[in-house]
PDB file of C-alpha atoms in Angstrom:
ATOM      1  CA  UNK A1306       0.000   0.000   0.000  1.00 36.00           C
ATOM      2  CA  UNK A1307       2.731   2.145   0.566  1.00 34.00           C
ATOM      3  CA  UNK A1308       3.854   2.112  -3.204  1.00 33.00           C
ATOM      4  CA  UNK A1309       0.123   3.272  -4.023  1.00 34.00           C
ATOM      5  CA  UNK A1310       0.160   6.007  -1.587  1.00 31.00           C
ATOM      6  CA  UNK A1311       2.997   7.741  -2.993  1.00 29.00           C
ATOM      7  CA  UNK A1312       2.195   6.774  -6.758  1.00 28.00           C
ATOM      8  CA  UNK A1313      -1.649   8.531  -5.780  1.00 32.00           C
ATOM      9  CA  UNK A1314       0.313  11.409  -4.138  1.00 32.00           C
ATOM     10  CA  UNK A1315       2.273  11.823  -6.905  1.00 31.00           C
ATOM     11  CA  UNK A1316      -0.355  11.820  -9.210  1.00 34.00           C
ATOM     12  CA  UNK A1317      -2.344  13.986  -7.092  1.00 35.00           C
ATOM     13  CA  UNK A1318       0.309  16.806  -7.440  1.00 38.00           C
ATOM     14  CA  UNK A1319       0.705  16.515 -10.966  1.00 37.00           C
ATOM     15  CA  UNK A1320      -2.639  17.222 -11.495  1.00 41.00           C
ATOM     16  CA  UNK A1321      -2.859  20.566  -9.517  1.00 42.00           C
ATOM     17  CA  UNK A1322       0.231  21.674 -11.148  1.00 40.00           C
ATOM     18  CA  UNK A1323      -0.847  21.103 -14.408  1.00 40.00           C
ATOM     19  CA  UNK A1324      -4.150  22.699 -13.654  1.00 43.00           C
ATOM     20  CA  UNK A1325      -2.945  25.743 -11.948  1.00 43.00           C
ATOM     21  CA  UNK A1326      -0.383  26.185 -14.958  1.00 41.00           C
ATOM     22  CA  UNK A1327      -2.603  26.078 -17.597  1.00 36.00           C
ATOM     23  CA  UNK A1328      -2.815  29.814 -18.139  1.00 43.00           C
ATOM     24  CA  UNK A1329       0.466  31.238 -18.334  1.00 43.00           C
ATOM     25  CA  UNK A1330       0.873  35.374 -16.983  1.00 48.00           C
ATOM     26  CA  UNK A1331       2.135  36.118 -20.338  1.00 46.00           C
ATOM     27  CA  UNK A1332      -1.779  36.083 -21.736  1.00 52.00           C
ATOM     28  CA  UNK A1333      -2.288  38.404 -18.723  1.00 52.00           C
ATOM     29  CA  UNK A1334       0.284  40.545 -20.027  1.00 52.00           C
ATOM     30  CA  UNK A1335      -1.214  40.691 -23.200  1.00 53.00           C
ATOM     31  CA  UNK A1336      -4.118  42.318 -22.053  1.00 49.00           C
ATOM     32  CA  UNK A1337      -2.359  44.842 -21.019  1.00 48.00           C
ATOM     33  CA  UNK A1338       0.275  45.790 -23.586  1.00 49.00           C
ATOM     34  CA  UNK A1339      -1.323  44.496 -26.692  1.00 48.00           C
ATOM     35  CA  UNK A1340       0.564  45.311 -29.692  1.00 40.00           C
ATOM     36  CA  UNK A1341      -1.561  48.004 -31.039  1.00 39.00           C
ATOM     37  CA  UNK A1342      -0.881  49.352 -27.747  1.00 40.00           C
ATOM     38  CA  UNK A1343      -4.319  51.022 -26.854  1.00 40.00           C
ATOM     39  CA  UNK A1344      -4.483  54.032 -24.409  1.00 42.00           C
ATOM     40  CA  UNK A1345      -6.016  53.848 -21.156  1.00 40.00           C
ATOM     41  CA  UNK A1346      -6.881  57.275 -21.336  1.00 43.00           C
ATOM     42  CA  UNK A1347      -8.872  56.819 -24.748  1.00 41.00           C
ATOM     43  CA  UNK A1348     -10.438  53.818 -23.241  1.00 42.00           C
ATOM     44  CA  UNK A1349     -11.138  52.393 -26.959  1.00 42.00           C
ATOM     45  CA  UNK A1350     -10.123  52.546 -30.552  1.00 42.00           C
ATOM     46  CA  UNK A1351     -11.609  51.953 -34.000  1.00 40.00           C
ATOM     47  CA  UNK A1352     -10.016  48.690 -34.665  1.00 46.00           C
ATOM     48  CA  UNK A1353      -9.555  45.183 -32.448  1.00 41.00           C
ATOM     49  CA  UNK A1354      -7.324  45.362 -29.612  1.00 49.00           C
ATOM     50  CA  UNK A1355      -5.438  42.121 -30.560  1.00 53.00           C
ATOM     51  CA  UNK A1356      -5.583  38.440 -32.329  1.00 69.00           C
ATOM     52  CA  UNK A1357      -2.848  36.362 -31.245  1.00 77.00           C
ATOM     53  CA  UNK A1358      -2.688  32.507 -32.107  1.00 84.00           C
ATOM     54  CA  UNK A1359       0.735  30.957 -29.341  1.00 82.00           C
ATOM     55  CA  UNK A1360       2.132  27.262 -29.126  1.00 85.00           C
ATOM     56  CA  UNK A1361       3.623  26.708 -25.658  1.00 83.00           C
ATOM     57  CA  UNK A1362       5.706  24.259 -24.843  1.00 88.00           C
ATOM     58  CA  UNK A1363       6.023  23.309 -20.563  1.00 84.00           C
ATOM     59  CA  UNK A1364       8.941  21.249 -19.136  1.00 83.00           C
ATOM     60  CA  UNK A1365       7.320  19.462 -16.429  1.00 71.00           C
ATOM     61  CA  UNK A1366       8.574  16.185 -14.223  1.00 72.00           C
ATOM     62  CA  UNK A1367      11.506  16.262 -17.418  1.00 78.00           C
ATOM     63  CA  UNK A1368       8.284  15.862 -19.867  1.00 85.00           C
ATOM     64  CA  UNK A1369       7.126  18.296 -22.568  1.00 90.00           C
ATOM     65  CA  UNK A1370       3.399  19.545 -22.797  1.00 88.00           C
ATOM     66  CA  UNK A1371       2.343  21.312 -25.887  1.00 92.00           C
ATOM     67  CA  UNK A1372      -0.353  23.884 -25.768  1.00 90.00           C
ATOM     68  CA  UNK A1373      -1.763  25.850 -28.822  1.00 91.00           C
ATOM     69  CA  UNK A1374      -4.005  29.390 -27.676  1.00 88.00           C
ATOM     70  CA  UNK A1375      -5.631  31.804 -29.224  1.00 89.00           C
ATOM     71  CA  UNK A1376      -7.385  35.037 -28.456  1.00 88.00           C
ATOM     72  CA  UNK A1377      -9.685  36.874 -30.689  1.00 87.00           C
ATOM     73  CA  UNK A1378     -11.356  40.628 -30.077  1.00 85.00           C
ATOM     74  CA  UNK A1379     -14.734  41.251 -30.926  1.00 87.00           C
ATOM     75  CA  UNK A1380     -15.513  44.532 -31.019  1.00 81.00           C
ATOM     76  CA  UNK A1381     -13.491  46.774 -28.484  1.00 81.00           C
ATOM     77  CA  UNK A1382     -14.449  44.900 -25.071  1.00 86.00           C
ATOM     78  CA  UNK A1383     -15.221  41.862 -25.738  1.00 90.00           C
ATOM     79  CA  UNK A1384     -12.891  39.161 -26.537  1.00 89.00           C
ATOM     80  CA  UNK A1385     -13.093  35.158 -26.647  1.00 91.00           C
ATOM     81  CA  UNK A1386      -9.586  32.698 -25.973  1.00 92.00           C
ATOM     82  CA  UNK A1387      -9.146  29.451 -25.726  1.00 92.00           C
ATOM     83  CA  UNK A1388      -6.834  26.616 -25.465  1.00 92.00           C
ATOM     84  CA  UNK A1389      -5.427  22.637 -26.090  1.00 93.00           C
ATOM     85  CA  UNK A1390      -2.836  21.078 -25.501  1.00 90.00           C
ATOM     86  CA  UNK A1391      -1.066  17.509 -25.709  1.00 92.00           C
ATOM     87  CA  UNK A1392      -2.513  16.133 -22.432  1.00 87.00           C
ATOM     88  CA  UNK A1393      -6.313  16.801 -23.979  1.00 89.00           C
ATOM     89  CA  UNK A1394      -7.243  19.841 -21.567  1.00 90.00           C
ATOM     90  CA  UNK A1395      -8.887  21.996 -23.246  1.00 94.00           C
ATOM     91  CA  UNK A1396     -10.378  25.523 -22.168  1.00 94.00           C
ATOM     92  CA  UNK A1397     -12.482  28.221 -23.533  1.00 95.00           C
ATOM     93  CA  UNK A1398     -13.978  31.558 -22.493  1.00 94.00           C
ATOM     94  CA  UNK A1399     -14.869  35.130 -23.273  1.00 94.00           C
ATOM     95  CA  UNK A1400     -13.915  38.179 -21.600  1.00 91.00           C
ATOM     96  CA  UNK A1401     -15.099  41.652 -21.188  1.00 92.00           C
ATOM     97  CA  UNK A1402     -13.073  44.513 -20.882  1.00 88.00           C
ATOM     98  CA  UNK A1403     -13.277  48.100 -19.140  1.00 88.00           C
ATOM     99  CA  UNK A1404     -10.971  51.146 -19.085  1.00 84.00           C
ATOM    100  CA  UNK A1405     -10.778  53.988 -17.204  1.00 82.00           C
ATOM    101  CA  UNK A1406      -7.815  56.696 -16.487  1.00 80.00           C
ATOM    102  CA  UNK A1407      -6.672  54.522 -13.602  1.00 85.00           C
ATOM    103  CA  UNK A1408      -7.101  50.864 -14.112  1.00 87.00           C
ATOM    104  CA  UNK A1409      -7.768  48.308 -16.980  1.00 88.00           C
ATOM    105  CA  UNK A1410     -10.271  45.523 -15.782  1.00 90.00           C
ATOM    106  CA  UNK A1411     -10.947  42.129 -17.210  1.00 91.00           C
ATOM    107  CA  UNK A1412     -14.079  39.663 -16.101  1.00 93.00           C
ATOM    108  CA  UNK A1413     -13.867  36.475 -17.609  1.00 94.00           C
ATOM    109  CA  UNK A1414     -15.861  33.278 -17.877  1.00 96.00           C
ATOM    110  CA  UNK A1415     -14.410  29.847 -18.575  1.00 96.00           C
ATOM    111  CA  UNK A1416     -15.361  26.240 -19.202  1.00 96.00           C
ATOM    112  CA  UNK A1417     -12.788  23.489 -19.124  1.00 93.00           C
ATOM    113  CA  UNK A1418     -12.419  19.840 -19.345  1.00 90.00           C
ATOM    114  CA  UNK A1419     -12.461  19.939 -16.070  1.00 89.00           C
ATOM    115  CA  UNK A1420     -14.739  22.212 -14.514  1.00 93.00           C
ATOM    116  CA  UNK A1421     -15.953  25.831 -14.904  1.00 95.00           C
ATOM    117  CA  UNK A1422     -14.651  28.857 -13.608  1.00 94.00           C
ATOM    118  CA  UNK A1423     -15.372  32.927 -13.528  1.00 95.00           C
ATOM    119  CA  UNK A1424     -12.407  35.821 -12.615  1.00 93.00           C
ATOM    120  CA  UNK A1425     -11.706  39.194 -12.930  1.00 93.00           C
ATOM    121  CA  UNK A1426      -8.100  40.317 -14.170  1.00 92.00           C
ATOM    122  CA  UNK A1427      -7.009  44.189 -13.378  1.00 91.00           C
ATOM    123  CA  UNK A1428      -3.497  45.669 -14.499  1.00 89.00           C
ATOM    124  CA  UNK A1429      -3.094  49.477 -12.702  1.00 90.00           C
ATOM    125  CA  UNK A1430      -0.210  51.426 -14.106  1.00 89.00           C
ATOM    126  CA  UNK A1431       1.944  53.246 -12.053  1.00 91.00           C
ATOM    127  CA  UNK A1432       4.658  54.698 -14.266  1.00 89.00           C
ATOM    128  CA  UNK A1433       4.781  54.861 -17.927  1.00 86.00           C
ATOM    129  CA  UNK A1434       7.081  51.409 -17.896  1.00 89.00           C
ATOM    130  CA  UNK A1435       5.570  49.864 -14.822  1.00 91.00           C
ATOM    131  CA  UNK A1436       2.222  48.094 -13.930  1.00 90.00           C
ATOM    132  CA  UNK A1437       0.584  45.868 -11.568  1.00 92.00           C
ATOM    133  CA  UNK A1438      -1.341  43.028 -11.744  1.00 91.00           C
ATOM    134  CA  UNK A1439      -3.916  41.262  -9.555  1.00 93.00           C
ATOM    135  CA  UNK A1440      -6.217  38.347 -10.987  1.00 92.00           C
ATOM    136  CA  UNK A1441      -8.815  36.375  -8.897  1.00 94.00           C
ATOM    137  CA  UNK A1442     -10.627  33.336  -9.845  1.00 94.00           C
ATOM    138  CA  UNK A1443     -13.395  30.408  -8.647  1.00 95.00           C
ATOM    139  CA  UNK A1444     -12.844  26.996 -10.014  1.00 93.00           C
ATOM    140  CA  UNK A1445     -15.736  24.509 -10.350  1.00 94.00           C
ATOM    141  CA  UNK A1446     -14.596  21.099 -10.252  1.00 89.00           C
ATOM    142  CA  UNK A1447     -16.810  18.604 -11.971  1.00 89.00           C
ATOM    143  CA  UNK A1448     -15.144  15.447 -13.443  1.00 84.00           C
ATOM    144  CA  UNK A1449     -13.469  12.660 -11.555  1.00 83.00           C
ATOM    145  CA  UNK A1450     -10.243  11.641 -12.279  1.00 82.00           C
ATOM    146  CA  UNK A1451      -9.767   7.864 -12.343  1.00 84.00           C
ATOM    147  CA  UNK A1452      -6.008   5.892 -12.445  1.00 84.00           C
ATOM    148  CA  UNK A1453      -6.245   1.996 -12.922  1.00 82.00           C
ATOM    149  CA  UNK A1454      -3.488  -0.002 -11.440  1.00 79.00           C
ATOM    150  CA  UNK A1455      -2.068  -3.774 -10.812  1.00 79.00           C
ATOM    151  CA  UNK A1456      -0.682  -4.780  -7.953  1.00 73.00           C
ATOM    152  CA  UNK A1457      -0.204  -8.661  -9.476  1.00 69.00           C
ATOM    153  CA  UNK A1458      -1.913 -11.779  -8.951  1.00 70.00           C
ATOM    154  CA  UNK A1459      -5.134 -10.684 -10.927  1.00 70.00           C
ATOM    155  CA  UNK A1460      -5.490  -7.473  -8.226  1.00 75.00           C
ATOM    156  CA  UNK A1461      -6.707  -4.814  -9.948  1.00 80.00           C
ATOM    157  CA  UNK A1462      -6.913  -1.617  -8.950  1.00 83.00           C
ATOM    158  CA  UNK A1463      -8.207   1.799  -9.322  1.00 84.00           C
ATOM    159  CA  UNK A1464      -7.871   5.104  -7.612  1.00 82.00           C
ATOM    160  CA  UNK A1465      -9.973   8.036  -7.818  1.00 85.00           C
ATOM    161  CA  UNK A1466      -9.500  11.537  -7.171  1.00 83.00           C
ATOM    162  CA  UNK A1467     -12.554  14.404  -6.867  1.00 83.00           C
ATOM    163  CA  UNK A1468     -10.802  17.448  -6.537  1.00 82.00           C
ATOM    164  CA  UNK A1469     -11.894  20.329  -4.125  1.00 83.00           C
ATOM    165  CA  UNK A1470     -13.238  23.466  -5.645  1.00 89.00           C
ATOM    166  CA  UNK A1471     -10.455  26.082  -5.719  1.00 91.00           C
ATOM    167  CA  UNK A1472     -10.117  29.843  -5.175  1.00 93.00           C
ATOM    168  CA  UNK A1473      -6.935  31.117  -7.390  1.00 93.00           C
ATOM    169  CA  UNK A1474      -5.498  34.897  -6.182  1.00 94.00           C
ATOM    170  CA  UNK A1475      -2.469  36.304  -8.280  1.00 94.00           C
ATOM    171  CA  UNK A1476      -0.587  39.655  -7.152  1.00 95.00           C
ATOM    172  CA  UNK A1477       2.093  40.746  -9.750  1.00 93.00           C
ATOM    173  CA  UNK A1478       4.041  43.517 -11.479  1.00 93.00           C
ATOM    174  CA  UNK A1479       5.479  43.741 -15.218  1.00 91.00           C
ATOM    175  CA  UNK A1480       8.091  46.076 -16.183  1.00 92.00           C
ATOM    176  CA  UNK A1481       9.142  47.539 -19.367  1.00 88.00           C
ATOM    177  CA  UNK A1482      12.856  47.027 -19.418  1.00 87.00           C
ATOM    178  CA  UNK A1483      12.403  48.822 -23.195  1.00 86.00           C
ATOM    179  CA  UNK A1484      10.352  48.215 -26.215  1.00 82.00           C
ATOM    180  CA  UNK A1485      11.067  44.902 -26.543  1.00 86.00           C
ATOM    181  CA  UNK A1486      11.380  43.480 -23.566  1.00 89.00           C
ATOM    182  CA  UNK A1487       8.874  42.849 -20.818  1.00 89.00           C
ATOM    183  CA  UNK A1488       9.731  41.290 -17.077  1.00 92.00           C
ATOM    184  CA  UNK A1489       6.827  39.917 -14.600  1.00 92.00           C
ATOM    185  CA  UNK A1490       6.999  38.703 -11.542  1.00 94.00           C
ATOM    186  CA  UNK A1491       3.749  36.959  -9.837  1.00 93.00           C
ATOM    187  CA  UNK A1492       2.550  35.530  -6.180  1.00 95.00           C
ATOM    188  CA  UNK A1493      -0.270  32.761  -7.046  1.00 93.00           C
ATOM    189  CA  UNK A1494      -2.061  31.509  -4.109  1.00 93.00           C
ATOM    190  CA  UNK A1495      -4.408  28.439  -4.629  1.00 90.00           C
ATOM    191  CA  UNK A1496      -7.170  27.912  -1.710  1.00 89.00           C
ATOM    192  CA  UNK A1497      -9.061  24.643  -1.765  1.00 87.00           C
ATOM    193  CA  UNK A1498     -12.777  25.429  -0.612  1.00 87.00           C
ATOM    194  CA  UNK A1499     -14.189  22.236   0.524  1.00 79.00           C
ATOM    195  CA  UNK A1500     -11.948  19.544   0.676  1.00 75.00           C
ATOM    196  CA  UNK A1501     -11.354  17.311  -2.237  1.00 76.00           C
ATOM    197  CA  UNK A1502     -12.059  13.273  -2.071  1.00 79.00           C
ATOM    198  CA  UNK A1503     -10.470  10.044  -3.010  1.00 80.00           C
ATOM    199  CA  UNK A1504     -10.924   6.941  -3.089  1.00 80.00           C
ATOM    200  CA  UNK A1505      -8.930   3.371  -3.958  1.00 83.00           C
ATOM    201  CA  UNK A1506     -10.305   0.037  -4.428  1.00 83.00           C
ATOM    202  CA  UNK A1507      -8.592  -3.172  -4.787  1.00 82.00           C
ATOM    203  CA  UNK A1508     -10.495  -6.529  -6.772  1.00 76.00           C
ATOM    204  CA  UNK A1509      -9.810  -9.421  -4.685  1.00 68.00           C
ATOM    205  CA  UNK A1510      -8.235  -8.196  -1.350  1.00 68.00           C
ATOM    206  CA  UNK A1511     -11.239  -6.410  -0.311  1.00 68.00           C
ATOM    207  CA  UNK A1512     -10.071  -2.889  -0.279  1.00 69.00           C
ATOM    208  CA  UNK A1513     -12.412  -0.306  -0.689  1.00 67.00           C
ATOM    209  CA  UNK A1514     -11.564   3.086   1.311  1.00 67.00           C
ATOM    210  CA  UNK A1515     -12.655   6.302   0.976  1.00 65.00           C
ATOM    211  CA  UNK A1516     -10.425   9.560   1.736  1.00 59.00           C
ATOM    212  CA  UNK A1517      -7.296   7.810   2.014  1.00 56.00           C
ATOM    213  CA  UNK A1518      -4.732  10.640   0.708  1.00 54.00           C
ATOM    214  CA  UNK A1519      -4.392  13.667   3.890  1.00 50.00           C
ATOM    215  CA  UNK A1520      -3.422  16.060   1.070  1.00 51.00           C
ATOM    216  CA  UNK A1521      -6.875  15.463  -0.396  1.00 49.00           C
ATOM    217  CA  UNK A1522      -9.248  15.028   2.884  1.00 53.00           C
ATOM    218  CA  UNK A1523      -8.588  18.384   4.386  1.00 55.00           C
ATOM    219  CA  UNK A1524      -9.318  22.330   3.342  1.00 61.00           C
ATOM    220  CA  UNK A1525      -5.721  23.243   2.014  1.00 66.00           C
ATOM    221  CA  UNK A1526      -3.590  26.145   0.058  1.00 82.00           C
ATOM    222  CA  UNK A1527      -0.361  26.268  -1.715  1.00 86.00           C
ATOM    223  CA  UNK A1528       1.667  29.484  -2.985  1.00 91.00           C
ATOM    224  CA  UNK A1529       4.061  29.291  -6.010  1.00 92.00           C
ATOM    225  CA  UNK A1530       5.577  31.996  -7.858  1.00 95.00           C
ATOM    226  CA  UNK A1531       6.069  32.770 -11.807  1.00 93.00           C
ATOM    227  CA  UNK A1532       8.472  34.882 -13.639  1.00 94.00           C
ATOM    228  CA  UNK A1533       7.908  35.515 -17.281  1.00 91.00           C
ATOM    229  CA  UNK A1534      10.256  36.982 -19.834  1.00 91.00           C
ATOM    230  CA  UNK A1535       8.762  38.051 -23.131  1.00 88.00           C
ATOM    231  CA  UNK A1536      10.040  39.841 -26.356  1.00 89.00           C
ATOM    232  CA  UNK A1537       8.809  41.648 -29.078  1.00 83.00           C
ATOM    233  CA  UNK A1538      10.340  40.789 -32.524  1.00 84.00           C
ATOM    234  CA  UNK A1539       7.761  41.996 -35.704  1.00 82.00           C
ATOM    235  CA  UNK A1540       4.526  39.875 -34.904  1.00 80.00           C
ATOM    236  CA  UNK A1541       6.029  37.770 -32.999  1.00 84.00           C
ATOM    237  CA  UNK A1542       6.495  37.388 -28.653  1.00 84.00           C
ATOM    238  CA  UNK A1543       8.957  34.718 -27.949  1.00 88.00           C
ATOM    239  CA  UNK A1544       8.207  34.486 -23.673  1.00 87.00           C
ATOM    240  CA  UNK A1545       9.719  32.065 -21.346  1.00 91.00           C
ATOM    241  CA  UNK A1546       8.083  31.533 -17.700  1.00 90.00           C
ATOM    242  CA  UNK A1547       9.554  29.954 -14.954  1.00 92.00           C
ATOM    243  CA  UNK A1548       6.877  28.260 -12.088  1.00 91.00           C
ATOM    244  CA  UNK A1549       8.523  27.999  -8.376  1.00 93.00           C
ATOM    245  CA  UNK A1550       6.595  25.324  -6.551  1.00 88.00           C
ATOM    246  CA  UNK A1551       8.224  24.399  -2.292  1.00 85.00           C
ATOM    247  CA  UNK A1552       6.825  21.102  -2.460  1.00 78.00           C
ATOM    248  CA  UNK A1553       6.866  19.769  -5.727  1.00 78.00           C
ATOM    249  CA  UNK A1554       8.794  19.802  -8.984  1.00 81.00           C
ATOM    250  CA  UNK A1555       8.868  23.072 -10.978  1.00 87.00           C
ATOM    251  CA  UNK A1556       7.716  24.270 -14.253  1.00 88.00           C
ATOM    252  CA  UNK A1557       9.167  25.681 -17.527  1.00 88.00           C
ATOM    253  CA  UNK A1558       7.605  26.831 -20.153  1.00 89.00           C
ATOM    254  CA  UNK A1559       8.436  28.336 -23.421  1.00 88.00           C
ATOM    255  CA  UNK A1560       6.037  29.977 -25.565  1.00 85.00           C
ATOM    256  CA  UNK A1561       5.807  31.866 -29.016  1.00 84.00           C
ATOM    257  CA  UNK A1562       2.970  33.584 -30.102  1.00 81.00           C
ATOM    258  CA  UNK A1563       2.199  35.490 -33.390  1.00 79.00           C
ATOM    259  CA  UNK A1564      -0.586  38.643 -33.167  1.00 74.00           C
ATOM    260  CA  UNK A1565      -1.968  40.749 -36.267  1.00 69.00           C
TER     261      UNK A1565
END
């Protein structure tokens, strides 16, 4: 049992790392430096902000996950993104914008393989190369995740996971090193809100027990930090993002996206 613990526990944390990395901070830095570069002051301009398509690649556990985005503007405020990548997690949403002289908000609505979630996204400048960021967001869980395993002698396994709906907070700043060059740095803070569930059960030994992994039984956060690097070269925004996790194994991630 002890080999199924930590191959569940392990599991367990691959899961919320993938899910909590889905959305890199470089699409939140789009939103606020798009490449037409629309003025917060104006509030709005004649054409779309932005339409990007990006392939991301993450480094995670020495394994490569591919994602392909996009993000299309309709109209001034309204937008619609989406995502898939090579694990088949899949996300789409829409987004409405507002400007005013101080702030640029964001509220978004999302439905994933997964779950659903809403958020709202704000980006305040405080200096002509300097803004910051803070994003909050509610995550519906609704699907099950379910791992078969064999422990020999015709024992079959399976363990099941029903993650805890999450509250996501992320506090950041970008910076303008120059005109093609962007640096952000982000806190992400990831509450659980109920207390997920699990479950193993075990064909011929009689095993059948319900909330059997701590890390899964109990309310719980987590913090990790990202820091993105992204460029401007014609159409094109080469980024890189690095994902700081204490208790588990960190995240790269390498992206290129093109806008017109």
């Amino acid at each position: 049992m002890n080999k199924l613990l930590t191959y569940a526990t392990f599991t367990y944390a691959t899961l919320i790392s993938t899910t909590v990395s889905a959305t890199s901070i470089a699409n939140d830095i789009e939103l606020i430096f798009p490449p037409k570069g629309i003025s917060i002051e104006q509030g709005s301009e004649s054409e779309p902000l932005y339409k990007s398509v990006g392939l991301d690649v993450k480094i995670h556990d020495g394994a490569a996950v591919y994602t392909l985005n996009g993000s299309f503007d309709i109209g001034d405020t309204w937008r619609v993104f989406g995502e898939y990548d090579s694990n088949e997690f899949w996300e789409a949403g829409v987004g409405k914008s507002f400007y005013n002289t101080f702030m640029f908000t964001e509220l978004t609505a999302k439905v994933n393989r997964t779950g659903y979630s809403a958020g709202i996204f704000a980006g305040i400048p405080v200096s002509e190369t300097v803004t910051l960021m803070a994003d909050a967001n509610y995550n519906w869980y609704t699907d099950e995740f379910r791992f078969g395993f064999n422990l020999g002698d015709d024992h079959q396994g399976e363990l099941g996971i029903m993650p805890s709906d999450t509250v996501d907070i992320m506090l950041g700043a970008s910076w303008s090193a120059n005109e093609r060059l962007n640096i952000s740095y982000s806190y992400n803070h990831v509450y659980d809100t109920r207390g997920g569930t699990s479950w193993v059960t075990v064909s011929g030994l009689d095993v059948d027990r319900q909330c059997f992994l701590d890390i899964n039984c109990n309310k719980g956060n987590f913090n990790y930090h990202d820091i993105t690097l992204t460029t401007q070269v014609w159409r094109f925004s080469p980024y890189f993002t690095y994902t700081y996790f204490a208790d588990r194994e960190n995240v790269y991630e390498f992206g290129l996206s093109f806008k017109w």
